[in-house]
Coordinates of C-alpha atoms and ligand atoms in Angstrom, one line a residue:
X223 CA 0.0 -1.2 -59.3
X224 CA -0.1 2.0 -57.3
X225 CA -2.7 4.6 -57.9
X226 CA -0.4 7.0 -59.7
X227 CA 1.0 4.6 -61.7
X228 CA -2.5 3.8 -62.8
X229 CA -3.5 7.4 -63.6
X230 CA -0.1 8.0 -65.0
X231 CA -1.0 4.4 -67.8
X232 CA -4.5 6.1 -68.2
X233 CA -3.3 9.5 -68.9
X234 CA -1.0 8.4 -71.4
X235 CA -3.3 6.2 -73.0
X236 CA -5.6 8.9 -73.7
X237 CA -2.7 11.4 -74.6
X238 CA -0.9 9.0 -77.5
X239 CA -4.2 8.7 -78.9
X240 CA -5.1 12.5 -79.8
X241 CA -3.3 13.2 -82.7
X242 CA -4.8 16.8 -82.2
X243 CA -2.2 17.2 -79.2
X244 CA 0.7 15.5 -80.8
X245 CA 0.4 17.7 -84.0
X246 CA 0.8 20.8 -81.7
X247 CA 3.5 19.3 -79.8
X248 CA 5.4 18.2 -83.6
X249 CA 5.4 21.9 -84.0
X250 CA 6.2 23.9 -81.2
X251 CA 9.1 21.0 -81.3
X252 CA 10.1 21.4 -84.9
X253 CA 10.6 24.9 -84.8
X254 CA 13.2 24.1 -81.4
X255 CA 15.0 21.6 -83.7
X256 CA 14.9 24.4 -86.5
X257 CA 16.8 27.1 -84.1
X258 CA 19.1 24.7 -81.6
X259 CA 21.5 24.2 -84.4
X260 CA 21.9 27.9 -85.1
X261 CA 22.7 28.5 -81.5
X262 CA 25.2 26.1 -81.2
X263 CA 27.4 27.7 -84.1
X264 CA 29.2 29.4 -81.5
X265 CA 30.4 26.7 -79.9
X266 CA 34.4 26.3 -81.6
X267 CA 33.8 22.6 -80.3
X268 CA 30.5 21.8 -78.4
X269 CA 31.1 18.4 -77.0
X270 CA 33.8 20.5 -75.7
X271 CA 32.2 22.3 -73.8
X272 CA 29.4 20.1 -72.8
X273 CA 32.0 17.9 -71.2
X274 CA 33.2 21.4 -69.4
X275 CA 30.2 22.1 -68.2
X276 CA 29.5 18.3 -66.8
X277 CA 33.3 18.6 -65.2
X278 CA 31.8 22.0 -63.5
X279 CA 28.7 20.8 -62.1
X280 CA 30.6 17.2 -61.1
X281 CA 33.3 19.9 -58.8
X282 CA 29.9 22.1 -57.4
X283 CA 28.4 19.0 -56.3
X284 CA 31.3 17.5 -55.0
X285 CA 32.0 20.2 -52.4
X286 CA 28.0 20.9 -52.3
X287 CA 28.3 21.5 -48.6
X288 CA 31.3 24.0 -48.8
X289 CA 29.8 25.6 -52.2
X290 CA 26.6 26.6 -50.2
X291 CA 28.2 27.7 -46.9
X292 CA 30.5 30.0 -49.3
X293 CA 27.5 31.6 -51.4
X294 CA 26.2 32.4 -47.6
X295 CA 29.1 34.1 -46.1
X296 CA 29.0 36.4 -49.1
X297 CA 25.7 37.0 -49.9
X298 CA 25.2 37.8 -46.1
X299 CA 28.4 40.2 -46.3
X300 CA 25.8 42.2 -48.1
X301 CA 23.2 42.4 -46.5
X302 CA 21.2 39.3 -48.0
X303 CA 19.5 36.8 -45.8
X304 CA 19.9 32.5 -46.1
X305 CA 16.9 30.2 -45.6
X306 CA 17.9 26.6 -45.5
X307 CA 14.8 24.4 -46.0
X308 CA 14.8 21.2 -45.7
X309 CA 11.7 20.9 -46.9
X310 CA 8.2 21.9 -49.2
X311 CA 6.9 22.5 -45.6
X312 CA 9.7 24.9 -44.1
X313 CA 9.9 26.7 -47.1
X314 CA 6.2 27.0 -47.7
X315 CA 6.3 28.2 -43.4
X316 CA 9.3 31.1 -44.0
X317 CA 7.6 32.5 -47.4
X318 CA 5.0 32.7 -45.4
X319 CA 6.9 34.5 -42.5
X320 CA 7.8 36.9 -44.8
X321 CA 4.8 37.6 -46.4
X322 CA 3.2 38.1 -43.2
X323 CA 6.1 40.3 -41.8
X324 CA 5.4 43.2 -44.8
X325 CA 2.0 42.9 -44.6
X326 CA 1.9 41.5 -48.4
X327 CA -1.3 41.3 -50.3
X328 CA 0.2 40.8 -54.3
X329 CA 3.6 38.8 -54.8
X330 CA 4.7 39.1 -58.6
X331 CA 5.8 36.0 -59.3
X332 CA 8.6 35.0 -62.3
X333 CA 9.1 31.7 -64.1
X334 CA 9.8 28.7 -61.2
X335 CA 10.1 25.4 -61.9
X336 CA 10.5 25.3 -58.1
X337 CA 8.1 27.3 -56.9
X338 CA 5.8 24.5 -58.5
X339 CA 7.7 21.8 -56.5
X340 CA 6.7 23.5 -53.3
X341 CA 2.9 24.1 -54.9
X342 CA 3.6 27.8 -54.2
X343 CA 1.0 29.4 -55.4
X344 CA -2.1 27.3 -53.7
X345 CA -0.5 28.4 -50.6
X346 CA -0.2 32.2 -51.3
X347 CA -4.0 31.7 -52.3
X348 CA -4.4 30.1 -49.0
X349 CA -3.2 32.6 -47.2
X350 CA -4.8 35.1 -48.9
X351 CA -2.0 36.3 -51.2
X352 CA -2.5 37.0 -55.0
X353 CA -0.2 35.6 -56.8
X354 CA 0.6 36.8 -59.9
X355 CA 2.6 35.2 -62.9
X356 CA 5.0 37.2 -65.2
X357 CA 6.5 34.8 -67.4
X358 CA 3.4 35.1 -70.4
X359 CA 3.9 31.1 -71.4
X360 CA 3.0 31.0 -66.7
X361 CA 0.8 33.9 -66.7
X362 CA -1.6 31.9 -69.4
X363 CA -1.1 28.0 -67.5
X364 CA -1.8 30.8 -64.4
X365 CA -4.7 32.0 -66.6
X366 CA -6.3 28.6 -67.6
X367 CA -6.2 26.8 -63.9
X368 CA -3.3 24.5 -65.1
X369 CA 0.5 23.7 -64.3
X370 CA 3.2 24.1 -66.8
X371 CA 3.6 21.4 -69.7
X372 CA 6.9 21.8 -69.7
X373 CA 9.8 23.3 -67.8
X374 CA 11.3 25.4 -69.9
X375 CA 8.2 26.5 -71.9
X376 CA 5.1 26.2 -69.8
X377 CA 2.1 26.4 -72.8
X378 CA 4.2 24.6 -75.3
X379 CA 0.8 22.6 -75.7
X380 CA -1.1 25.5 -76.6
X381 CA -1.6 27.1 -80.1
X382 CA -2.0 30.8 -81.2
X383 CA -5.4 30.0 -81.5
X384 CA -5.6 28.0 -78.0
X385 CA -4.4 31.4 -76.1
X386 CA -6.6 33.6 -77.8
X387 CA -9.7 31.6 -77.3
X388 CA -8.2 31.4 -73.3
X389 CA -7.6 35.1 -73.4
X390 CA -11.2 35.7 -74.9
X391 CA -12.8 33.5 -72.6
X392 CA -10.8 34.6 -68.8
X393 CA -10.5 39.0 -69.7
X394 CA -13.3 39.4 -72.2
X395 CA -10.5 40.1 -75.3
X396 CA -11.6 40.0 -78.9
X397 CA -11.3 36.3 -79.5
X398 CA -9.0 36.6 -83.2
X399 CA -6.1 38.6 -81.2
X400 CA -2.9 38.2 -82.6
X401 CA 0.3 36.8 -80.6
X402 CA 1.4 40.5 -80.3
X403 CA -1.3 41.7 -79.4
X404 CA -1.6 39.0 -76.8
X405 CA 1.1 40.0 -75.2
X406 CA 0.3 43.7 -75.2
X407 CA -2.8 42.2 -72.7
X408 CA -1.1 40.1 -70.5
X409 CA 2.0 43.5 -70.3
X410 CA -0.6 45.7 -69.5
X411 CA -2.4 43.2 -67.2
X412 CA 1.1 42.8 -65.3
X413 CA 2.6 46.3 -65.7
X414 CA 0.4 47.7 -62.9
X415 CA 1.5 44.3 -60.3
X416 CA 5.0 45.6 -60.5
X417 CA 4.6 48.5 -58.5
X418 CA 1.6 47.8 -55.8
X419 CA 2.9 44.2 -54.7
X420 CA 5.3 44.4 -51.9
X421 CA 7.3 41.1 -52.4
X422 CA 8.2 39.9 -55.6
X423 CA 9.4 35.5 -56.0
X424 CA 12.1 34.3 -58.3
X425 CA 14.3 31.5 -59.0
X426 CA 17.5 30.8 -59.7
X427 CA 19.2 29.3 -62.9
X428 CA 23.0 29.7 -61.3
X429 CA 23.7 30.1 -57.7
X430 CA 27.4 32.0 -57.7
X431 CA 28.9 30.7 -54.3
X432 CA 32.1 32.3 -54.8
X433 CA 30.7 36.8 -54.7
X434 CA 27.0 35.4 -53.3
X435 CA 24.9 35.9 -56.1
X436 CA 22.2 34.2 -58.0
X437 CA 21.8 34.5 -61.7
X438 CA 18.3 34.8 -63.7
X439 CA 18.0 33.6 -67.0
X440 CA 14.9 35.0 -69.0
X441 CA 13.4 36.4 -72.4
X442 CA 11.1 39.1 -71.3
X443 CA 12.7 40.8 -67.9
X444 CA 10.0 39.8 -66.3
X445 CA 12.2 38.3 -63.5
X446 CA 14.0 41.7 -63.4
X447 CA 11.0 43.5 -62.9
X448 CA 9.9 41.3 -60.7
X449 CA 13.1 41.7 -57.6
X450 CA 13.2 45.1 -58.8
X451 CA 10.1 47.1 -57.9
X452 CA 9.0 45.1 -54.6
X453 CA 10.0 46.2 -51.8
X454 CA 11.3 42.7 -51.0
X455 CA 12.4 40.0 -53.0
X456 CA 12.4 36.1 -52.2
X457 CA 14.4 33.8 -54.3
X458 CA 13.5 29.9 -53.6
X459 CA 16.7 28.0 -55.3
X460 CA 17.2 23.7 -55.0
X461 CA 20.9 23.8 -53.7
X462 CA 21.8 21.8 -56.8
X463 CA 21.7 25.0 -58.8
X464 CA 24.9 25.9 -57.2
X465 CA 28.4 26.8 -59.2
X466 CA 31.9 27.4 -57.7
X467 CA 32.8 31.2 -59.8
X468 CA 30.8 33.7 -61.4
X469 CA 33.0 33.2 -64.8
X470 CA 31.7 29.5 -64.9
X471 CA 28.6 31.4 -66.5
X472 CA 30.7 32.2 -69.5
X473 CA 30.1 28.7 -70.5
X474 CA 26.9 27.5 -68.9
X475 CA 25.4 31.0 -69.8
X476 CA 25.9 30.2 -74.3
X477 CA 24.8 25.9 -73.2
X478 CA 21.8 27.3 -71.4
X479 CA 20.0 29.1 -74.2
X480 CA 21.8 27.3 -76.7
X481 CA 19.7 23.8 -75.4
X482 CA 16.5 26.0 -74.1
X483 CA 16.2 27.6 -76.7
X484 CA 18.6 27.3 -79.6
X485 CA 19.4 31.5 -78.9
X486 CA 22.9 32.0 -78.7
X487 CA 22.4 34.0 -75.7
X488 CA 19.0 34.8 -73.8
X489 CA 18.0 37.8 -74.2
X490 CA 18.2 38.9 -70.3
X491 CA 21.0 37.6 -68.2
X492 CA 21.2 39.3 -64.2
X493 CA 23.2 38.4 -61.5
X494 CA 21.9 40.0 -58.1
X495 CA 24.0 40.2 -55.3
X496 CA 22.3 41.6 -52.5
X497 CA 19.4 44.1 -51.7
X498 CA 19.9 47.5 -52.5
X499 CA 23.1 49.1 -51.2
X500 CA 23.7 52.2 -49.5
X501 CA 23.5 55.1 -52.5
X502 CA 22.1 52.6 -55.3
X503 CA 18.9 54.0 -56.4
X504 CA 17.1 50.5 -57.4
X505 CA 16.6 47.0 -56.4
X506 CA 14.7 46.0 -52.9
X507 CA 15.4 46.7 -49.3
X508 CA 15.3 43.5 -48.3
X509 CA 16.0 40.1 -50.3
X510 CA 15.9 36.6 -48.7
X511 CA 17.4 33.2 -50.7
X512 CA 15.6 30.4 -49.6
X513 CA 18.1 27.1 -50.6
X514 CA 15.7 24.0 -50.7
X515 CA 16.6 20.7 -50.2
X516 CA 13.8 18.8 -50.4
X517 CA 15.2 15.2 -51.2
X518 CA 17.9 16.6 -53.6
X519 CA 20.0 14.9 -51.1
X520 CA 18.3 11.7 -50.8
X521 CA 19.3 12.0 -54.7
X522 CA 22.9 12.5 -53.9
X523 CA 24.0 9.8 -51.8
X524 CA 22.6 7.1 -54.7
X525 CA 24.1 6.0 -57.6
X526 CA 21.9 8.6 -59.5
X527 CA 23.3 11.6 -57.9
X528 CA 24.4 12.7 -61.3
X529 CA 20.9 13.8 -62.4
X530 CA 21.3 16.8 -60.0
X531 CA 23.8 18.3 -62.8
X532 CA 21.0 19.3 -64.7
X533 CA 20.7 23.4 -65.4
X534 CA 16.6 22.4 -66.6
X535 CA 17.0 23.4 -70.4
X536 CA 14.2 21.1 -71.1
X537 CA 16.7 19.5 -74.0
X538 CA 15.7 15.8 -73.1
X539 CA 12.0 16.5 -73.2
X540 CA 12.0 17.6 -76.5
X541 CA 14.0 14.6 -77.8
X542 CA 12.1 12.2 -75.8
X543 CA 9.7 9.9 -78.2
X544 CA 7.3 9.0 -74.5
X545 CA 7.6 12.3 -74.1
X546 CA 6.1 13.9 -77.2
X547 CA 3.3 11.0 -77.3
X548 CA 2.3 11.4 -73.7
X549 CA 3.2 15.1 -73.3
X550 CA 3.8 16.7 -70.1
X551 CA 0.8 16.7 -67.8
X552 CA 0.4 12.6 -68.3
X553 CA 3.5 12.5 -65.8
X554 CA 1.3 14.6 -62.8
X555 CA 4.9 15.9 -61.7
X556 CA 6.4 19.0 -61.4
X557 CA 9.7 17.9 -63.7
X558 CA 8.4 15.7 -66.4
X559 CA 10.4 14.0 -69.9
X560 CA 13.3 11.9 -68.9
X561 CA 15.1 13.7 -66.1
X562 CA 11.6 14.0 -64.3
X563 CA 11.6 10.2 -64.2
X564 CA 15.0 10.1 -62.9
X565 CA 14.6 12.7 -60.2
X566 CA 11.2 12.3 -59.3
X567 CA 11.5 8.6 -57.6
X568 CA 15.0 9.5 -55.6
X569 CA 13.2 13.0 -54.8
X570 CA 9.6 12.1 -53.8
X571 CA 9.1 7.8 -53.6
X572 CA 10.3 5.4 -55.0
X573 CA 7.1 3.3 -54.6
X574 CA 5.1 5.9 -55.3
X575 CA 7.0 7.1 -58.8
X576 CA 9.2 3.9 -60.4
X577 CA 6.5 3.2 -62.8
X578 CA 7.8 6.7 -65.0
X579 CA 11.4 5.6 -65.1
X580 CA 10.1 2.5 -66.9
X581 CA 8.1 4.9 -68.9
X582 CA 10.8 4.9 -71.3
X583 CA 12.0 2.9 -74.6
X584 CA 15.6 4.0 -73.5
X585 CA 16.6 5.2 -77.1
X586 CA 19.6 7.4 -75.4
X587 CA 18.2 10.3 -77.3
X588 CA 17.7 12.0 -74.3
X589 CA 21.4 11.8 -72.7
X590 CA 22.8 12.4 -77.1
X591 CA 21.2 15.7 -76.4
X592 CA 22.1 16.8 -73.0
X593 CA 24.4 19.8 -72.8
X594 CA 25.8 18.4 -69.5
X595 CA 25.8 14.9 -70.4
X596 CA 24.3 13.4 -68.0
X597 CA 23.6 9.6 -68.9
X598 CA 20.2 9.6 -68.7
X599 CA 19.4 6.4 -70.1
X600 CA 21.7 5.0 -67.9
X601 CA 20.2 6.3 -64.8
X602 CA 16.4 5.8 -65.3
X603 CA 17.7 2.0 -66.0
X604 CA 19.5 2.5 -62.6
X605 CA 16.6 3.7 -60.8
X606 CA 14.9 0.2 -61.6
X607 CA 17.3 -1.5 -60.8
X608 CA 17.4 -0.1 -57.3
X609 CA 13.4 -0.8 -57.6
X610 CA 14.1 -4.1 -57.8
X611 CA 17.2 -4.5 -55.4
X612 CA 14.9 -2.9 -52.6
X613 CA 12.1 -5.6 -54.1
X614 CA 9.6 -3.1 -55.2
X615 CA 8.1 -4.9 -57.9
X616 CA 4.7 -6.7 -58.0
X617 CA 4.6 -10.5 -57.1
X618 CA 3.3 -11.2 -60.9
X619 CA 6.5 -9.1 -62.2
X620 CA 9.2 -11.3 -60.6
X621 CA 7.5 -14.5 -61.6
X622 CA 7.4 -13.3 -65.3
X623 CA 11.5 -12.2 -64.9
X624 CA 12.3 -15.6 -63.6
X625 CA 10.2 -18.0 -65.4
X626 CA 12.2 -16.1 -68.3
X627 CA 15.5 -15.4 -67.3
X628 CA 15.1 -19.6 -66.6
X629 CA 14.4 -20.0 -70.1
X630 CA 16.5 -18.0 -71.2
X631 CA 19.6 -19.8 -69.8
X632 CA 18.8 -23.5 -70.5
X633 CA 19.0 -24.5 -74.0
X634 CA 16.9 -27.3 -74.4
X635 CA 14.2 -25.2 -72.9
X636 CA 14.8 -22.3 -75.7
X637 CA 14.8 -25.2 -78.4
X638 CA 11.5 -26.2 -76.9
X639 CA 8.0 -26.5 -79.0
X640 CA 8.2 -24.6 -82.7
X641 CA 8.1 -21.0 -82.8
X642 CA 4.6 -20.1 -83.1
X643 CA 3.8 -22.6 -80.1
X644 CA 6.5 -20.5 -78.2
X645 CA 4.3 -16.4 -78.9
X646 CA 1.1 -18.1 -78.7
X647 CA 2.1 -19.6 -75.1
X648 CA 4.7 -16.4 -73.5
X649 CA 2.0 -13.7 -75.2
X650 CA -0.6 -15.2 -72.6
X651 CA 1.3 -15.5 -69.4
X652 CA 3.3 -11.5 -70.4
X653 CA -0.2 -9.5 -70.5
X654 CA 1.3 -7.0 -68.6
X655 CA 3.8 -6.4 -71.6
X656 CA 1.6 -7.0 -74.7
X657 CA -1.2 -4.6 -73.5
X658 CA 1.2 -2.0 -74.1
X659 CA 4.0 -3.0 -76.4
X660 CA 4.0 -5.6 -79.6
X661 CA 3.2 -8.7 -79.4
X662 CA 6.3 -11.1 -78.4
X663 CA 7.3 -12.5 -81.8
X664 CA 10.0 -15.6 -81.8
X665 CA 11.7 -17.0 -84.7
X666 CA 10.2 -19.6 -86.6
X667 CA 12.9 -21.2 -86.2
X668 CA 15.9 -22.0 -83.0
X669 CA 19.3 -20.4 -82.6
X670 CA 20.8 -24.2 -82.9
X671 CA 18.9 -24.7 -85.9
X672 CA 20.0 -21.8 -87.9
X673 CA 23.6 -22.5 -86.4
X674 CA 23.3 -26.1 -87.8
X675 CA 22.2 -25.0 -91.0
X676 CA 25.1 -22.3 -91.4
X677 CA 27.4 -24.9 -90.7
X678 CA 26.1 -27.2 -93.5
X679 CA 27.4 -24.5 -96.3
Ligands
LIG965 S1 18.6 16.8 -68.2 FE1 20.3 17.3 -69.5 S2 18.9 18.0 -71.0 FE2 17.1 17.6 -69.5 S3 16.5 19.2 -68.4 FE3 18.1 18.5 -67.7 S4 20.2 19.7 -68.7 FE4 18.9 19.5 -69.9

């Protein structure tokens, strides 16, 4: 077993026994579950909308090269600059170079999972640049020195009392502040940073090819401030975020808000088309978009490419019985839950992360809730299949399945011995299974015995 798999099993074993953790997660997911049906009421046919969204993403990904080039052409026309980054290192190098050129000491950053993926904050810190998370959830996590717990709600595992205690400890506020008071404290701290930061860094929910723009969806307005105040705006976006046309947003904005937070529309939806133009009063002097590959083209060439349709709404995490028990941090990767368990082994390393694809009951709840109809549970199976095909499985695992297959294909063997005996033998052999699952339980009678009995009636 790899070190990553061992650590995952150890962390998830502890977390799944933590009832207080489960209570907080269930409380927050119950709130989410209560509002999603409200968001859905805006669609006359929600399934049709989801199918259309899937088709749009299929089109975008099938013509990804053309879409990205179209974006680059349109965006650079208005003075924006595009940087193609193949790896984490090249993205960080580009950001470091821009920050150096601007003599940057402070960066304001809005929520972006891609920046988590490339570990941007620690890179900036190492280079002596203060990076301030401006999304409240991310700010809380940054104060606590923890990565985000969930792709939409970074501090989902914390109760309001936990946050009040954290603020008291780190910022010296009274430890009984209400959520509104805590928000005001965070806002006060951040507002000063917007005006002093030289660089603002955001992600992009969508890259709009036809008009050469990026679209950002948020509820707090912090992303708008992060790109409007500083003189330089850097966007880091995965290449799969592309949509062929700005009009596609008519479908994707309501789907993202409904499945992400149960809102009919997210509070702030911003389209940014480039740096400040002549005669305009707002906006940065310079704007860069870093198009990040970082393993996405590996995914594109596999049968699991459909995972690139993901719009990061987080619905599959909220629906997953495994996620709800082990929580986001046990995965120890940027993207957790069902979607993370599919893309991580493909984007990083199958051997190190294949265990994530096995951490699923394959109940299909994720597929059921995905707004872009990704066949998530089937893709998890495809990953498992690929790992076995490539010989990335232990000797014990291979032997166990060989034995199981031979026995199942042999009627005489299946009819041998009583149910009790079979239980005893198999539970001794399949210890890797029984360590984390219920014991195997054979029927007291064989299929043939039951068949004969039935025929006798
Ligand atoms: S896979 Fe689907 S449900 Fe999961 S985060 Fe992506 S879009 Fe949302």
